[in-house]
Amino acid sequence: QWQLVESGGALVQPGGSLTLSCAASGFSSDDFSIGWFRQGPREARVGVACIDRSGSVVHYQDSVRGRFTISRDNTRATATLRMNDLQIDDSATYYCARGANCRRELRPSTFYYWGQGTQVIVSS
């Protein structure tokens, strides 16, 4: 009845850029927040960024602030994560998720619907 599909993951060199996309379908409305999360083999799943339903409120994890930009296009039911100046520590599987709120804490537990993930590898 619903689906979130991430795309755009790739292998890039340090300092490179990628744009991840999240396409939503099967939801009755766009009245929800979108979060991006990531999980590497050596860490728990953590919040990267979120954006509220209007697109006017955004939050970022400290380590990506100034390098990553989250946005959404409700007409196209799509959310994006533009990632610049990628670093080795950014390597992870990235997930988009749907939730009720976008807050600074970026807690995964407040998001209820998840995509399958897309892998980002930053390596020289």
mmCIF file of C-alpha atoms in Angstrom:
data_model
loop_
_atom_site.group_PDB
_atom_site.id
_atom_site.type_symbol
_atom_site.label_atom_id
_atom_site.label_comp_id
_atom_site.label_asym_id
_atom_site.label_seq_id
_atom_site.Cartn_x
_atom_site.Cartn_y
_atom_site.Cartn_z
ATOM 1 C CA GLN A 1 0.000 0.000 0.000
ATOM 2 C CA TRP A 2 3.045 2.286 0.275
ATOM 3 C CA GLN A 3 6.591 2.395 -0.978
ATOM 4 C CA LEU A 4 9.741 4.450 -0.442
ATOM 5 C CA VAL A 5 12.495 3.831 -2.970
ATOM 6 C CA GLU A 6 15.973 5.289 -2.619
ATOM 7 C CA SER A 7 18.370 5.685 -5.504
ATOM 8 C CA GLY A 8 21.642 7.395 -6.332
ATOM 9 C CA GLY A 9 24.153 5.528 -4.195
ATOM 10 C CA ALA A 10 27.556 4.991 -5.760
ATOM 11 C CA LEU A 11 31.284 4.671 -5.228
ATOM 12 C CA VAL A 12 32.942 8.093 -5.074
ATOM 13 C CA GLN A 13 36.315 9.503 -4.102
ATOM 14 C CA PRO A 14 36.754 11.692 -1.031
ATOM 15 C CA GLY A 15 35.689 15.224 -1.846
ATOM 16 C CA GLY A 16 33.164 14.076 -4.417
ATOM 17 C CA SER A 17 29.427 14.689 -4.546
ATOM 18 C CA LEU A 18 26.288 12.592 -4.873
ATOM 19 C CA THR A 19 22.566 13.240 -4.893
ATOM 20 C CA LEU A 20 20.301 10.633 -3.347
ATOM 21 C CA SER A 21 16.626 10.486 -4.253
ATOM 22 C CA CYS A 22 13.640 9.073 -2.392
ATOM 23 C CA ALA A 23 10.459 8.430 -4.340
ATOM 24 C CA ALA A 24 7.253 7.962 -2.345
ATOM 25 C CA SER A 25 4.096 6.254 -3.543
ATOM 26 C CA GLY A 26 0.962 4.739 -2.079
ATOM 27 C CA PHE A 27 0.420 7.355 0.642
ATOM 28 C CA SER A 28 -2.908 9.136 0.925
ATOM 29 C CA SER A 29 -1.300 12.544 1.468
ATOM 30 C CA ASP A 30 2.034 14.328 1.663
ATOM 31 C CA ASP A 31 1.423 15.502 5.254
ATOM 32 C CA PHE A 32 4.509 13.887 6.729
ATOM 33 C CA SER A 33 8.168 14.566 7.372
ATOM 34 C CA ILE A 34 10.987 12.866 5.502
ATOM 35 C CA GLY A 35 14.204 11.788 7.165
ATOM 36 C CA TRP A 36 17.469 10.478 5.803
ATOM 37 C CA PHE A 37 19.374 7.998 7.946
ATOM 38 C CA ARG A 38 22.514 5.988 7.477
ATOM 39 C CA GLN A 39 24.058 2.854 8.863
ATOM 40 C CA GLY A 40 27.560 1.569 8.322
ATOM 41 C CA PRO A 41 29.041 -1.770 9.314
ATOM 42 C CA ARG A 42 30.608 -0.225 12.411
ATOM 43 C CA GLU A 43 27.782 1.962 13.656
ATOM 44 C CA ALA A 44 24.104 2.031 14.567
ATOM 45 C CA ARG A 45 21.536 3.640 12.309
ATOM 46 C CA VAL A 46 21.649 7.386 12.888
ATOM 47 C CA GLY A 47 19.807 10.387 11.557
ATOM 48 C CA VAL A 48 21.438 12.472 8.844
ATOM 49 C CA ALA A 49 18.800 15.066 8.026
ATOM 50 C CA CYS A 50 15.072 15.634 8.017
ATOM 51 C CA ILE A 51 12.586 17.987 6.414
ATOM 52 C CA ASP A 52 9.036 18.725 7.472
ATOM 53 C CA ARG A 53 5.964 18.433 5.299
ATOM 54 C CA SER A 54 6.063 22.046 4.156
ATOM 55 C CA GLY A 55 9.782 22.026 3.436
ATOM 56 C CA SER A 56 10.316 25.013 5.721
ATOM 57 C CA VAL A 57 11.943 23.166 8.647
ATOM 58 C CA VAL A 58 15.138 21.159 8.221
ATOM 59 C CA HIS A 59 17.645 19.630 10.619
ATOM 60 C CA TYR A 60 21.053 18.110 10.061
ATOM 61 C CA GLN A 61 23.447 15.907 11.935
ATOM 62 C CA ASP A 62 26.410 17.989 13.064
ATOM 63 C CA SER A 63 28.886 16.055 10.956
ATOM 64 C CA VAL A 64 27.070 16.820 7.689
ATOM 65 C CA ARG A 65 25.845 20.348 8.314
ATOM 66 C CA GLY A 66 27.134 22.649 5.605
ATOM 67 C CA ARG A 67 27.936 19.754 3.279
ATOM 68 C CA PHE A 68 24.552 18.039 2.832
ATOM 69 C CA THR A 69 21.272 19.607 1.733
ATOM 70 C CA ILE A 70 17.856 17.979 2.069
ATOM 71 C CA SER A 71 14.901 19.055 -0.046
ATOM 72 C CA ARG A 72 11.546 17.772 -1.235
ATOM 73 C CA ASP A 73 9.218 18.235 -4.162
ATOM 74 C CA ASN A 74 5.692 17.373 -3.084
ATOM 75 C CA THR A 75 4.392 17.685 -6.621
ATOM 76 C CA ARG A 76 6.688 14.852 -7.665
ATOM 77 C CA ALA A 77 6.452 13.042 -4.287
ATOM 78 C CA THR A 78 10.237 13.040 -4.146
ATOM 79 C CA ALA A 79 12.831 13.948 -1.535
ATOM 80 C CA THR A 80 16.524 14.427 -2.226
ATOM 81 C CA LEU A 81 19.753 14.567 -0.283
ATOM 82 C CA ARG A 82 22.551 16.481 -1.968
ATOM 83 C CA MET A 83 25.891 15.431 -0.523
ATOM 84 C CA ASN A 84 29.006 17.506 -1.148
ATOM 85 C CA ASP A 85 32.609 17.096 -0.019
ATOM 86 C CA LEU A 86 32.038 13.463 0.864
ATOM 87 C CA GLN A 87 34.359 11.914 3.421
ATOM 88 C CA ILE A 88 35.294 8.342 4.227
ATOM 89 C CA ASP A 89 33.144 8.460 7.351
ATOM 90 C CA ASP A 90 30.101 9.156 5.163
ATOM 91 C CA SER A 91 30.271 5.618 3.776
ATOM 92 C CA ALA A 92 27.067 3.804 4.729
ATOM 93 C CA THR A 93 23.758 2.496 3.528
ATOM 94 C CA TYR A 94 21.404 5.467 3.344
ATOM 95 C CA TYR A 95 17.698 5.135 4.058
ATOM 96 C CA CYS A 96 14.806 7.506 3.612
ATOM 97 C CA ALA A 97 11.872 7.308 5.979
ATOM 98 C CA ARG A 98 8.461 8.849 6.617
ATOM 99 C CA GLY A 99 7.478 10.210 10.008
ATOM 100 C CA ALA A 100 5.232 12.662 11.803
ATOM 101 C CA ASN A 101 7.886 15.182 12.850
ATOM 102 C CA CYS A 102 11.246 16.619 11.893
ATOM 103 C CA ARG A 103 13.223 17.400 15.036
ATOM 104 C CA ARG A 104 16.858 18.143 15.864
ATOM 105 C CA GLU A 105 17.296 14.812 17.632
ATOM 106 C CA LEU A 106 16.791 12.886 14.372
ATOM 107 C CA ARG A 107 15.649 9.776 16.215
ATOM 108 C CA PRO A 108 14.995 6.761 13.971
ATOM 109 C CA SER A 109 12.228 5.602 16.324
ATOM 110 C CA THR A 110 10.038 8.555 15.351
ATOM 111 C CA PHE A 111 9.941 7.436 11.710
ATOM 112 C CA TYR A 112 7.580 4.632 10.771
ATOM 113 C CA TYR A 113 7.981 3.822 7.075
ATOM 114 C CA TRP A 114 11.326 2.977 5.542
ATOM 115 C CA GLY A 115 12.857 2.379 2.162
ATOM 116 C CA GLN A 116 15.249 -0.409 1.302
ATOM 117 C CA GLY A 117 18.392 1.711 1.365
ATOM 118 C CA THR A 118 21.061 2.691 -1.132
ATOM 119 C CA GLN A 119 24.788 2.232 -0.593
ATOM 120 C CA VAL A 120 27.311 5.044 -0.613
ATOM 121 C CA ILE A 121 30.998 4.149 -0.598
ATOM 122 C CA VAL A 122 33.578 6.895 -0.244
ATOM 123 C CA SER A 123 37.033 5.559 -0.936
ATOM 124 C CA SER A 124 40.272 6.520 -2.627
#
